[in-house]
């Protein structure tokens, strides 16, 4: 719509030339709503197959209005682009190796609009955080970027975030923050609380937060958070709140730490319902944080900190500090007892690990 409303190619849209606008909204490898390379017939085919049951080539072809050979070509493309395993059995047809819960724009967008968030849903993107930063040039916040898969998902400290198609939640919320540092203090911890509360709601009562940006279940990571700022943090800025939750993933290569998923503890869940629950809870927590600050929420966070009172080592990049975790301060910094003294730590490059 943005492109069609700009008849003059030289005309600026939100400060961008039209060719730059195409770059901003067209950076995904295949995007359900901005290109047709994966959408249309192939997306409808995947929707039919998401139940994990067998469907004959004839049934699929009639539903889509295409030939059986075209169905087979689409299936090969799905296997290649989405890295999904398909079974083909003569006389029975085709089915996915595992059922899927596909994200549904028509179900999500109206619900998110009710809380004032616009939705930008992609089949595959390099990174939802990166796309949110690009969209800030042309789209007013708040808005949510959501993807079925990420090709270059990012975690803290430059780590990659393994992001297979259709398995988990990969989302980034862009918001505008006014009021300086007081409105930013402890925000990542508040987001972690929101994720934990959502997991409690789906029956994973043992989920807890880990300083600064993780959610754990029984010693294994189930979710991570990455906040990125643009603008003046002392005045008006924009914050990108990136959240990754392992939902229906049961196996994955390339993860270098212990992990778990919602499916392992609560069975397969509808990712659309989980996303809407997360949005409502996150909005509530962010509003409370803006009104009362992190200090008023500190007690709840500490009571759910999985390493509270335990001996840990904090890596600062230049040195390691070992001690006992006491909790957090009013700004969300980690408080530790080290060599008989209490010290507080904060910053984006810190890493906390449990002593064995």
PDB file of C-alpha atoms in Angstrom, residues 156-157 211 312-322 334 336 345 347-353:
ATOM      1  CA  UNK A 156      22.843 -11.174  23.584  1.00  0.00           C
ATOM      2  CA  UNK A 157      26.610 -10.730  23.227  1.00  0.00           C
ATOM      3  CA  UNK A 211      19.450 -12.211  35.223  1.00  0.00           C
ATOM      4  CA  UNK A 312      27.636 -17.667  40.633  1.00  0.00           C
ATOM      5  CA  UNK A 313      30.377 -16.168  38.514  1.00  0.00           C
ATOM      6  CA  UNK A 314      29.831 -12.931  36.608  1.00  0.00           C
ATOM      7  CA  UNK A 315      31.917 -12.350  33.487  1.00  0.00           C
ATOM      8  CA  UNK A 316      32.473  -8.673  32.714  1.00  0.00           C
ATOM      9  CA  UNK A 317      34.610  -9.173  29.621  1.00  0.00           C
ATOM     10  CA  UNK A 318      37.836  -8.180  31.301  1.00  0.00           C
ATOM     11  CA  UNK A 319      37.458 -10.215  34.498  1.00  0.00           C
ATOM     12  CA  UNK A 320      35.377 -12.816  36.323  1.00  0.00           C
ATOM     13  CA  UNK A 321      33.793 -12.092  39.706  1.00  0.00           C
ATOM     14  CA  UNK A 322      32.543 -14.943  41.899  1.00  0.00           C
ATOM     15  CA  UNK A 334      22.693  -7.441  39.715  1.00  0.00           C
ATOM     16  CA  UNK A 336      26.281  -9.858  44.573  1.00  0.00           C
ATOM     17  CA  UNK A 345      26.648  -4.712  38.169  1.00  0.00           C
ATOM     18  CA  UNK A 347      25.551  -3.425  31.378  1.00  0.00           C
ATOM     19  CA  UNK A 348      24.886  -5.204  28.130  1.00  0.00           C
ATOM     20  CA  UNK A 349      28.028  -7.348  27.954  1.00  0.00           C
ATOM     21  CA  UNK A 350      27.744  -9.057  31.331  1.00  0.00           C
ATOM     22  CA  UNK A 351      27.162 -12.802  31.592  1.00  0.00           C
ATOM     23  CA  UNK A 352      26.153 -14.761  34.685  1.00  0.00           C
ATOM     24  CA  UNK A 353      26.802 -18.482  35.114  1.00  0.00           C
TER      25      UNK A 353
END
